[in-house]
XYZ file of C-alpha atoms in Angstrom:
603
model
C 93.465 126.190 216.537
C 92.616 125.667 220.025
C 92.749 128.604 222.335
C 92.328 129.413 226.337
C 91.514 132.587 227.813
C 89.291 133.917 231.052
C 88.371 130.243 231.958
C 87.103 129.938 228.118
C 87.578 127.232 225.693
C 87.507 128.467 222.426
C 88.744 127.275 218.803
C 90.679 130.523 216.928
C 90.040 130.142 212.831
C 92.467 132.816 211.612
C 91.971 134.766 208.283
C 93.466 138.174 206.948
C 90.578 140.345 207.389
C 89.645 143.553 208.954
C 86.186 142.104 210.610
C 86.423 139.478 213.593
C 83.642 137.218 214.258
C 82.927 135.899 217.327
C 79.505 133.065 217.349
C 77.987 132.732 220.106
C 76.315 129.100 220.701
C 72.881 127.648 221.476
C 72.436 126.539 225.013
C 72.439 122.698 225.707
C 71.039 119.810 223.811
C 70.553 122.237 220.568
C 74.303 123.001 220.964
C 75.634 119.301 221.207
C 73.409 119.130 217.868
C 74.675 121.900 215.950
C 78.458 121.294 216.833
C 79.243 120.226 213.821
C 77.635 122.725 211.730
C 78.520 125.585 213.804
C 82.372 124.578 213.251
C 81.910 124.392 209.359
C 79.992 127.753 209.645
C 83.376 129.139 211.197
C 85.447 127.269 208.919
C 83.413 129.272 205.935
C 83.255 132.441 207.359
C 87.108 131.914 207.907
C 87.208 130.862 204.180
C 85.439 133.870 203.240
C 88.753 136.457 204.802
C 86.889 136.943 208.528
C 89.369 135.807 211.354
C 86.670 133.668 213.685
C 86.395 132.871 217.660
C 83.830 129.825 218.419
C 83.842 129.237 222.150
C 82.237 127.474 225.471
C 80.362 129.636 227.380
C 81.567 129.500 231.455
C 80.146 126.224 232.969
C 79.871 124.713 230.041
C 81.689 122.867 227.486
C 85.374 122.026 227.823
C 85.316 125.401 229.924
C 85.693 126.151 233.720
C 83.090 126.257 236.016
C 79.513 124.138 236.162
C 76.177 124.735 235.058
C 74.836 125.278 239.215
C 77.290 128.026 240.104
C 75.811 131.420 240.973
C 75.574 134.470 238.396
C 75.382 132.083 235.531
C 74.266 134.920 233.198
C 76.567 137.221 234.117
C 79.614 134.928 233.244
C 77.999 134.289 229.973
C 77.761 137.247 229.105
C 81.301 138.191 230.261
C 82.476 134.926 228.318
C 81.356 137.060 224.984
C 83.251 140.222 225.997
C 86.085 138.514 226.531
C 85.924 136.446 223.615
C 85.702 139.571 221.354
C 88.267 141.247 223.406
C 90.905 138.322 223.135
C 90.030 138.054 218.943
C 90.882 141.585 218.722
C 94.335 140.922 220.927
C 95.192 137.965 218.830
C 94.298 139.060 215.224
C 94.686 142.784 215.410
C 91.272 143.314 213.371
C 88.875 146.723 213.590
C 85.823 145.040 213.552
C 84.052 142.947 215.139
C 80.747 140.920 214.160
C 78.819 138.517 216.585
C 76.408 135.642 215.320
C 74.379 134.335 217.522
C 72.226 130.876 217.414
C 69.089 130.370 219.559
C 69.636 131.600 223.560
C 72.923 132.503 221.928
C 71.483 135.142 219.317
C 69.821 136.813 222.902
C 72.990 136.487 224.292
C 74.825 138.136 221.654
C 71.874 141.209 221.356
C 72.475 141.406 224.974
C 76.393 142.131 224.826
C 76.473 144.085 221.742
C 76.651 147.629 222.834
C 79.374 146.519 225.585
C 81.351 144.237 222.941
C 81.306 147.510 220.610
C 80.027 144.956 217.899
C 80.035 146.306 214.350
C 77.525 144.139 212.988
C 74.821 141.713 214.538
C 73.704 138.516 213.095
C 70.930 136.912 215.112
C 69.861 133.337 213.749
C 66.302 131.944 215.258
C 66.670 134.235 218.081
C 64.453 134.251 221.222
C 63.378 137.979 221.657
C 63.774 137.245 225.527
C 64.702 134.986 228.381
C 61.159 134.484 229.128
C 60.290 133.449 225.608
C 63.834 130.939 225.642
C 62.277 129.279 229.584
C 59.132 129.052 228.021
C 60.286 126.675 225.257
C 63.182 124.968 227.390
C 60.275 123.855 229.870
C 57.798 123.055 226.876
C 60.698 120.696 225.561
C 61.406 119.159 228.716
C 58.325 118.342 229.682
C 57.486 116.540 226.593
C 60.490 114.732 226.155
C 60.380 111.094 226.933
C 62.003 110.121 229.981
C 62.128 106.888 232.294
C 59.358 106.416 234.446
C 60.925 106.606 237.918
C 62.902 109.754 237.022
C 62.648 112.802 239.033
C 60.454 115.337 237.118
C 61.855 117.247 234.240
C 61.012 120.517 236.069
C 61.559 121.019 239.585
C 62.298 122.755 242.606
C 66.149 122.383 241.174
C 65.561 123.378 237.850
C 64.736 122.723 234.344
C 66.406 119.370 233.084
C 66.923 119.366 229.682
C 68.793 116.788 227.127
C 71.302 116.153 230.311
C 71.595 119.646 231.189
C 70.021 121.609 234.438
C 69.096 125.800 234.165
C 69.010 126.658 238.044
C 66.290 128.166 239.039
C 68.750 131.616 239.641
C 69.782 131.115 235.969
C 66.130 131.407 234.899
C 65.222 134.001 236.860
C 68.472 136.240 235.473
C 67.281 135.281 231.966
C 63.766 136.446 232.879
C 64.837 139.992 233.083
C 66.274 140.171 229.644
C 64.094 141.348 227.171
C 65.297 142.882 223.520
C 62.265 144.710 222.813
C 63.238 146.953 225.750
C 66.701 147.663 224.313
C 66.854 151.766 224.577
C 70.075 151.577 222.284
C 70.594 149.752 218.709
C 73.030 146.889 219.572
C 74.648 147.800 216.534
C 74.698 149.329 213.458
C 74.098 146.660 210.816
C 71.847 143.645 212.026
C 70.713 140.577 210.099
C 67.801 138.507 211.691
C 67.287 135.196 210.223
C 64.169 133.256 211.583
C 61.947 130.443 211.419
C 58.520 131.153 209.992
C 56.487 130.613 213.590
C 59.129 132.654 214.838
C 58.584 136.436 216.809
C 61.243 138.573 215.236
C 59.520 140.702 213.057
C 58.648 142.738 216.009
C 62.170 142.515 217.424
C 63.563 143.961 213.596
C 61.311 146.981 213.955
C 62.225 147.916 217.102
C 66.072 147.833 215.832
C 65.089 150.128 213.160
C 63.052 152.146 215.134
C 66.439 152.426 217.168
C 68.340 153.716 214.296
C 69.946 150.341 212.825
C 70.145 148.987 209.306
C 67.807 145.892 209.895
C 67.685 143.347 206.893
C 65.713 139.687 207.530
C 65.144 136.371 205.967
C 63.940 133.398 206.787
C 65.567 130.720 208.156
C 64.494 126.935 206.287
C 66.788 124.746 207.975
C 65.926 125.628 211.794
C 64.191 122.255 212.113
C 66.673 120.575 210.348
C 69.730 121.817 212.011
C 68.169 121.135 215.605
C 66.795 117.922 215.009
C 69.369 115.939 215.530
C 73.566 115.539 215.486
C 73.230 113.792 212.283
C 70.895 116.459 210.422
C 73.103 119.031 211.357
C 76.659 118.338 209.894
C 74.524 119.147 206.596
C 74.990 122.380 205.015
C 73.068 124.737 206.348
C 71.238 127.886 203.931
C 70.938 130.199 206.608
C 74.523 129.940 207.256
C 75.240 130.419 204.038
C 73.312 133.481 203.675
C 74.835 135.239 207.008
C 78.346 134.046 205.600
C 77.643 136.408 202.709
C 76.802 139.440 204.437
C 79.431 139.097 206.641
C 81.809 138.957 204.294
C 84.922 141.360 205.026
C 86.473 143.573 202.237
C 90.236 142.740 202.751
C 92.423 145.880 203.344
C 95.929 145.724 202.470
C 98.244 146.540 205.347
C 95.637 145.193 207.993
C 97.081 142.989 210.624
C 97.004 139.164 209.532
C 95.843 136.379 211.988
C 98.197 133.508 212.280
C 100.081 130.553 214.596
C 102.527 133.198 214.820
C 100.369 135.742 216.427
C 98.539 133.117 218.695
C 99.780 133.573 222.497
C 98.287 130.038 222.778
C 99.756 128.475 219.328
C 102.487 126.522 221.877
C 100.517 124.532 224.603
C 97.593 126.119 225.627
C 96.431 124.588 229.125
C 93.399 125.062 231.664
C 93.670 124.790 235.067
C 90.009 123.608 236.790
C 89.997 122.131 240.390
C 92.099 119.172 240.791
C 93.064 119.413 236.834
C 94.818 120.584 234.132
C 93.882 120.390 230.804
C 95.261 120.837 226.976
C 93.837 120.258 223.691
C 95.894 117.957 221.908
C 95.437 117.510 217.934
C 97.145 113.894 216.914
C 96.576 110.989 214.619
C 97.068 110.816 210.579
C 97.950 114.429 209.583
C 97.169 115.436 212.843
C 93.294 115.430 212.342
C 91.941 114.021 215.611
C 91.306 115.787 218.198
C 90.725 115.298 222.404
C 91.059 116.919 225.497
C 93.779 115.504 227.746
C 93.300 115.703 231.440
C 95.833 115.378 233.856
C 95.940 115.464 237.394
C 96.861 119.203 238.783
C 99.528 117.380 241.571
C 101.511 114.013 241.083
C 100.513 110.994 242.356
C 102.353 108.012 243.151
C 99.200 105.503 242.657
C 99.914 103.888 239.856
C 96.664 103.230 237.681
C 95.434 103.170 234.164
C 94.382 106.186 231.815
C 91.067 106.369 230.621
C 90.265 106.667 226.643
C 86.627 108.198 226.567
C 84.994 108.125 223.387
C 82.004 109.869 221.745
C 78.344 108.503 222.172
C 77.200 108.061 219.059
C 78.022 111.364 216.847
C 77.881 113.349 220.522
C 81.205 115.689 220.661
C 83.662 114.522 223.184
C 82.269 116.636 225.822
C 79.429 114.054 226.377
C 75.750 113.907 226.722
C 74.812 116.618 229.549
C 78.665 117.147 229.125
C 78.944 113.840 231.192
C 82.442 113.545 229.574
C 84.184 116.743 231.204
C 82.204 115.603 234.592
C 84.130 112.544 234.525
C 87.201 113.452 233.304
C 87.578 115.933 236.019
C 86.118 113.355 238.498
C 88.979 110.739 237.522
C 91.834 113.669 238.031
C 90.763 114.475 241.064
C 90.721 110.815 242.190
C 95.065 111.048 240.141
C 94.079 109.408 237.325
C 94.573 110.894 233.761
C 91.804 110.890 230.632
C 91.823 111.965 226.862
C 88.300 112.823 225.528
C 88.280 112.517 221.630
C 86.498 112.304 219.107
C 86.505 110.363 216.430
C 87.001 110.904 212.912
C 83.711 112.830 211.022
C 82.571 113.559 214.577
C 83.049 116.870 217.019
C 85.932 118.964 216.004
C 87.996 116.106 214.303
C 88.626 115.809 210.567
C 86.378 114.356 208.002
C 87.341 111.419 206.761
C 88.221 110.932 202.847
C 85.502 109.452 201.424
C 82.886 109.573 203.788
C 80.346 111.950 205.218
C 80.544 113.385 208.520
C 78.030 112.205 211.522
C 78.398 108.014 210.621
C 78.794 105.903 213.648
C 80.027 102.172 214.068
C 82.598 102.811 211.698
C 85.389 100.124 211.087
C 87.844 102.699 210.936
C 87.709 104.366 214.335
C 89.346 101.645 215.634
C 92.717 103.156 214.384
C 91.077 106.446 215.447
C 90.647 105.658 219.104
C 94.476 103.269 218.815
C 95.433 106.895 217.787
C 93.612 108.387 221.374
C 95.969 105.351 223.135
C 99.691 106.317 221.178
C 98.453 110.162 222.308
C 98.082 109.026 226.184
C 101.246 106.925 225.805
C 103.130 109.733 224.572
C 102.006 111.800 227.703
C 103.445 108.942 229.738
C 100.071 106.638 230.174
C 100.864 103.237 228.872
C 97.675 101.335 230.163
C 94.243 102.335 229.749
C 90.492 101.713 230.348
C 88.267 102.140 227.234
C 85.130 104.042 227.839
C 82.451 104.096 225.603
C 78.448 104.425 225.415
C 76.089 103.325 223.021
C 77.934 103.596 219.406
C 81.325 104.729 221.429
C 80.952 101.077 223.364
C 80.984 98.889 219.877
C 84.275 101.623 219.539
C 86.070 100.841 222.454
C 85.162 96.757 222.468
C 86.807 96.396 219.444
C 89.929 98.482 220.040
C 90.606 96.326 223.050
C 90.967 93.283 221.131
C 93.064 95.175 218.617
C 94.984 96.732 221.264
C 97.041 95.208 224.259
C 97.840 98.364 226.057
C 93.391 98.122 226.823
C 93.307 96.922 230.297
C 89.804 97.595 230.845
C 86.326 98.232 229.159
C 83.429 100.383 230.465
C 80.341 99.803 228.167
C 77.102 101.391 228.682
C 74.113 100.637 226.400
C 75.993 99.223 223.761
C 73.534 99.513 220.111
C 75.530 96.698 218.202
C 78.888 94.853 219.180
C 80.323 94.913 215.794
C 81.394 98.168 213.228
C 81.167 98.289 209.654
C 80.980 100.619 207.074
C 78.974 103.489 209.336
C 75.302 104.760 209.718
C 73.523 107.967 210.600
C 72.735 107.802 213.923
C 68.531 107.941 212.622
C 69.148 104.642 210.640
C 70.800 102.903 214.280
C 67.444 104.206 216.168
C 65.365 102.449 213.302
C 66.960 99.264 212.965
C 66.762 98.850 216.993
C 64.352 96.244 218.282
C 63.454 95.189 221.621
C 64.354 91.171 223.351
C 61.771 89.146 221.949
C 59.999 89.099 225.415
C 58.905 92.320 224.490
C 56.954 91.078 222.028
C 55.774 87.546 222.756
C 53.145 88.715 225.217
C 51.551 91.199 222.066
C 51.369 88.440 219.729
C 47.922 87.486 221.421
C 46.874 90.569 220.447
C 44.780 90.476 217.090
C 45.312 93.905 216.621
C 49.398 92.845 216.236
C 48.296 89.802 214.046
C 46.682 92.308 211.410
C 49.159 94.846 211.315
C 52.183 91.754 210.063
C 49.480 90.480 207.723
C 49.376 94.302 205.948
C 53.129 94.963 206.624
C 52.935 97.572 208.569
C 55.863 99.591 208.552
C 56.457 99.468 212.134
C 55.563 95.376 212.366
C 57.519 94.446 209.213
C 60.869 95.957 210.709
C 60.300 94.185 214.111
C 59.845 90.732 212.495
C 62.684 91.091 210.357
C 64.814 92.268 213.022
C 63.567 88.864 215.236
C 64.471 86.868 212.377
C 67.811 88.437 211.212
C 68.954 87.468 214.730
C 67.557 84.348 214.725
C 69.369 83.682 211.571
C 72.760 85.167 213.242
C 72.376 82.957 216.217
C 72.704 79.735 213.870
C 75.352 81.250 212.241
C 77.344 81.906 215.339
C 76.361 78.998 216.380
C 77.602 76.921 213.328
C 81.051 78.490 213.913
C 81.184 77.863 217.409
C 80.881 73.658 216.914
C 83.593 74.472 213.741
C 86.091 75.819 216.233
C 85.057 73.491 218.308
C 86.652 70.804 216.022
C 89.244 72.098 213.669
C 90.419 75.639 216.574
C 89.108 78.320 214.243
C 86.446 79.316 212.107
C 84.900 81.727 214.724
C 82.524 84.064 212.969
C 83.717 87.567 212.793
C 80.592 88.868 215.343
C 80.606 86.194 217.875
C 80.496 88.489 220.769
C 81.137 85.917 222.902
C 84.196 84.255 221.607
C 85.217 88.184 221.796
C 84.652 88.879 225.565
C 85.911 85.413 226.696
C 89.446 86.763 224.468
C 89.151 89.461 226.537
C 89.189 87.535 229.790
C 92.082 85.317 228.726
C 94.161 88.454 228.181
C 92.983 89.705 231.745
C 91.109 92.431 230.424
C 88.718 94.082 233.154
C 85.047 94.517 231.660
C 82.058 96.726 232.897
C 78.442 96.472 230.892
C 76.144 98.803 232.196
C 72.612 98.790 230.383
C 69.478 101.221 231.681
C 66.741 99.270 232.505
C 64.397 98.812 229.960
C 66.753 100.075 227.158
C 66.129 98.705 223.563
C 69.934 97.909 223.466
C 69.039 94.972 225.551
C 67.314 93.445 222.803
C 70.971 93.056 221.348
C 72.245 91.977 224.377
C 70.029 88.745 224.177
C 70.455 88.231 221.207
C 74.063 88.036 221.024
C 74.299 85.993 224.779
C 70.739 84.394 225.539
C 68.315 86.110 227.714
C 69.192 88.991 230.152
C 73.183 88.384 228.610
C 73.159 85.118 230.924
C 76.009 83.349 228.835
C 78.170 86.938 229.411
C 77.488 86.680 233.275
C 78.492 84.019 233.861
C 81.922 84.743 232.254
C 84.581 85.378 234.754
C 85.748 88.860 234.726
C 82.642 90.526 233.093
C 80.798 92.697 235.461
C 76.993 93.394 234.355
C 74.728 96.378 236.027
C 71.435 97.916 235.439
C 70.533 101.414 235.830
C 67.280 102.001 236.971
C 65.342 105.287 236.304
C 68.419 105.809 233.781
C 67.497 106.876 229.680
C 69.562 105.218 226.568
C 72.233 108.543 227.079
C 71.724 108.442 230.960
C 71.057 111.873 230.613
C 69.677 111.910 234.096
C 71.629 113.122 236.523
C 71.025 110.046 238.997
C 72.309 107.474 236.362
C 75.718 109.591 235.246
C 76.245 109.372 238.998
C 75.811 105.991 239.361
C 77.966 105.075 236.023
C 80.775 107.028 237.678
C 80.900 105.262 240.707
C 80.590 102.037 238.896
C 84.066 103.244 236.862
C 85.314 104.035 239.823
C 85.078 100.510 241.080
C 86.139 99.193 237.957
C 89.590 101.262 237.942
C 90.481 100.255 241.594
C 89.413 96.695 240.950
C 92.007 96.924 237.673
C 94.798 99.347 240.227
C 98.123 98.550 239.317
C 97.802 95.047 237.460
C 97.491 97.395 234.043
C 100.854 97.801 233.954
C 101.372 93.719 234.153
C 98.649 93.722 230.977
C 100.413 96.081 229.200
C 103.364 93.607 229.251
C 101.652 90.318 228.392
C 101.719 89.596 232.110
C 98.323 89.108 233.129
C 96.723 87.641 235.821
C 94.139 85.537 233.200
C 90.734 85.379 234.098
C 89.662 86.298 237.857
C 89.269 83.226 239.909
C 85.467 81.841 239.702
C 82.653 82.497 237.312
C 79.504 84.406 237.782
C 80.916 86.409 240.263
C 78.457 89.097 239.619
C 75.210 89.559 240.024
C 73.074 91.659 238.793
C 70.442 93.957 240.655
C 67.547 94.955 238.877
C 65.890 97.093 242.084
C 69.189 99.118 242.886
C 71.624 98.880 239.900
C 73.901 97.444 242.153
C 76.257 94.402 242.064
C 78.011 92.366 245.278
C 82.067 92.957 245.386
């Protein structure tokens, strides 16, 4: 169950034991990855009798404060006393355990005397902040980003995955160092590791310290941090902590439940301009979002916005671009629910299929689910916001959906759902605008490598000719409607938008420059989208210096000011929308243009 307390986010899983456990996340990209995992590790430990706090460190997550305010450290570390503190308010249990992951397992060493902790569990832990900046840089220097983005690491910071360590941050993390510890965080530890990994040391100076030190390796480190997908998998080294965590139940001891919960009614944050609540809705209740409201009344009537996961991403976003904007739109008076869909974040699995698929058919009723939740707060009307997998999401629930009044789109993979993929097997099947290509096939080097099938080649010209094929087929049903009034195939994109603009529907299509995505984009409207320009109510930009997540800080910007524009260009003719009243397409056609230098389009 959701919970609130010091400015915290948190998720309660109650259980009847004696022992609390409160994890303590990986810092940034790796904890967007391990989301999933980390909530099944709760729900097992839960299973196995151990009442269980998972929660959002300050400035992060669905929790007050940003990642740039001062004394980041020390409100992390404060976010884990208080975390143990309010499980032991709430559940009434002696004990309590920590489990830490990554910069989280230092975190957790580093609070354990103060925290009282009973037991330590450390899982791939960084022996010290220095060790932790060292690989943060490592990783963000190597990662691939666009080639007129700022540097990864700068006078500003280290920019990692979307998120920024301050230079002040780093330098606080700097002085932490385990192996200088003059007191046994506590008396039971557990220290699973990866084999390069530098624990060992770390484990004897815990004995040395006087604690009962037992380690194992960890198997599934690469695994688990790979990627969102890899990590809703089981996970070994979970396992093995679960089990030596596992509580003896004492008869008599306090039991957690709703009834115990001083949050169980409506729990609600209050951030700047804001307030917030989890809300759980849908079939059997097992979706869940983050409604945000804003903290005054306002008499501007306007559209909610519906903002949807990219790709398997929990619904706090890439770089937690998703809070940003929700608390962006409040203060501006407009509401937002960020949800995620089913198999993804902290909603449900769905029967029947594994967790992690994207461009699923059925998260269409999913995010209809996300629109009956913001009409039940009072929001009839509202803008669909989606980004790569999340776009394909949101296109198709406004053309299930009246109450859509507008789209936001950004980088959208494919245009149609079926019955899911792992967000690996999208990446794969991506290829490029055939521009990309033509110039190479001059190349004799290119020529041999389709002659032996290379991997690589083969996958390219199948993808070329798979659209070729679909543009015929499109085609073929275009000149059938044409004569008879249907017979539209099912993925004309197209026939889709131009629905869209009959019903009055609003649409933004943002793509980064460069991005693979616009290989679709052709080949679903013609080079550079040119038959989707020219359509009247269809605004298209390009982000320069922007990546496929726009995990730069630049292009989230940007996007957000583009949304902005699109909600004050959509104002108060949502509510006519909502009742079938719409203005029809906006007067002219290829009203916008687009700017490949700036990203930006002429009112």
């Amino acid at each position: 169950m959701p919970v609130l307390f010091d400015g915290c986010f948190g998720w309660l899983h109650p259980a009847a034991g004696r022992r609390g456990v409160v994890l303590c996340a990986p810092y940034g990209g790796e904890a967007l990855a391990t989301h999933r995992a980390w909530r099944r590790f709760a729900e097992r430990l839960a299973a196995a009798g151990s009442p269980v706090l998972r929660f959002d460190y300050p400035g992060t997550g669905n929790s007050v404060g940003e990642e740039g305010d001062p004394s980041r450290l020390d409100a992390w570390l404060g976010g884990i006393r208080a975390a143990a503190a309010h499980l032991r308010a709430v559940t009434g249990v002696a004990e309590v355990a920590l489990v830490g992951l990554r910069l989280g397992a230092l975190l957790a060493a580093a609070a354990s005397r103060d925290v009282r902790a009973d037991a330590l569990v450390l899982l791939s832990p960084f022996p010290s902040g220095r060790a932790f900046l060292q690989e943060l840089r490592a990783m963000a220097l190597l990662a691939a980003r666009p080639a007129d983005a700022p540097p990864a690491v700068g006078p500003e910071g280290i920019d990692s995955a979307g998120f920024r360590l301050t230079p002040e941050t780093a330098e606080a993390l700097r002085g932490l160092d385990l192996a200088r510890m003059m007191e046994a965080p506590a008396r039971r530890v557990l220290i699973l590791d990866r084999p390069e990994g530098r624990a060992a040391a770390l484990a004897e100076r815990f004995r040395a310290l006087g604690a009962d030190v037992e380690e194992a390796s960890f198997p599934d480190h690469v695994r688990l941090m790979s990627s969102v997908q890899h990590a809703a998998l089981d996970c070994s080294a979970f396992a093995r902590a679960a089990a030596w965590l596992a509580p003896d139940l004492v008869p008599g001891v306090a039991r957690a439940g709703p009834g115990r919960t001083m949050e169980a009614s409506a729990p609600r944050l209050r951030v700047p301009d804001a307030v917030e609540r989890p809300l759980r809705f849908g079939p059997d209740t097992g979706l869940f979002g983050i409604l945000c409201e804003p903290a005054t009344a306002t008499a501007i009537e306007s559209p909610a916005v519906l903002l949807l996961n990219s790709g398997a991403t929990p619904h706090t976003g890439t770089g937690r671009m998703s809070v940003r904007l929700a608390r962006r739109l409040a203060a501006r008076g407009i509401a937002s629910l960020r949800m995620d869909l089913g198999g993804l974040g902290d909603s449900a699995s769905k029967p029947g299929r594994r967790d992690g698929l994207i461009y699923c058919r059925d998260m269409v009723e999913d995010a209809q689910a996300g629109l009956d939740a913001l009409a039940a707060a009072g929001h009839g009307a509202a803008v669909a916001v989606g980004l790569c997998a999340g776009a394909a999401v949101a296109l198709r629930v406004a053309l299930a959906d009246p109450r859509v009044a507008g789209l936001a789109l950004v980088n959208p993979g494919r245009f149609v759902l079926g019955d899911g993929v792992t967000q690996e097997e999208a990446i794969g099947s991506a290829v490029k605008p055939a521009t990309a290509y033509l110039p190479r096939l001059t190349e004799p080097a290119v020529w041999r490598a389709i002659l032996r099938q290379d991997r690589k080649a083969s996958r390219v010209a199948r993808g070329l000719s798979e659209r070729a094929a679909r543009r015929l087929r499109i085609g073929a049903g275009r000149l059938r409607a044409g004569l008879t009034g249907r017979g539209y195939a099912h993925d004309d994109v197209l026939h889709a938008f131009q629905a869209l603009c009959d019903r009055g529907v609003r649409t933004l299509m943002v793509h980064s420059v460069g991005d693979v995505t616009l290989g679709e984009l052709e080949a679903q409207a013609g080079a550079d989208g040119g038959q989707l320009r020219r359509m009247g109510g269809l605004r298209m930009e390009r982000l320069a210096g922007a990546d496929h997540s726009l995990m730069e800080r630049a292009a989230r910007e940007r996007f957000a000011d583009l949304l902005d524009d699109l909600l004050d260009r959509i104002g108060t003719g949502a509510a006519d929308v909502l009742r079938g009243k719409g203005p029809g397409p906006p007067e002219g056609t290829g009203a916008f243009r687009v700017n490949h230098a700036t990203g930006n389009s002429p009112a």
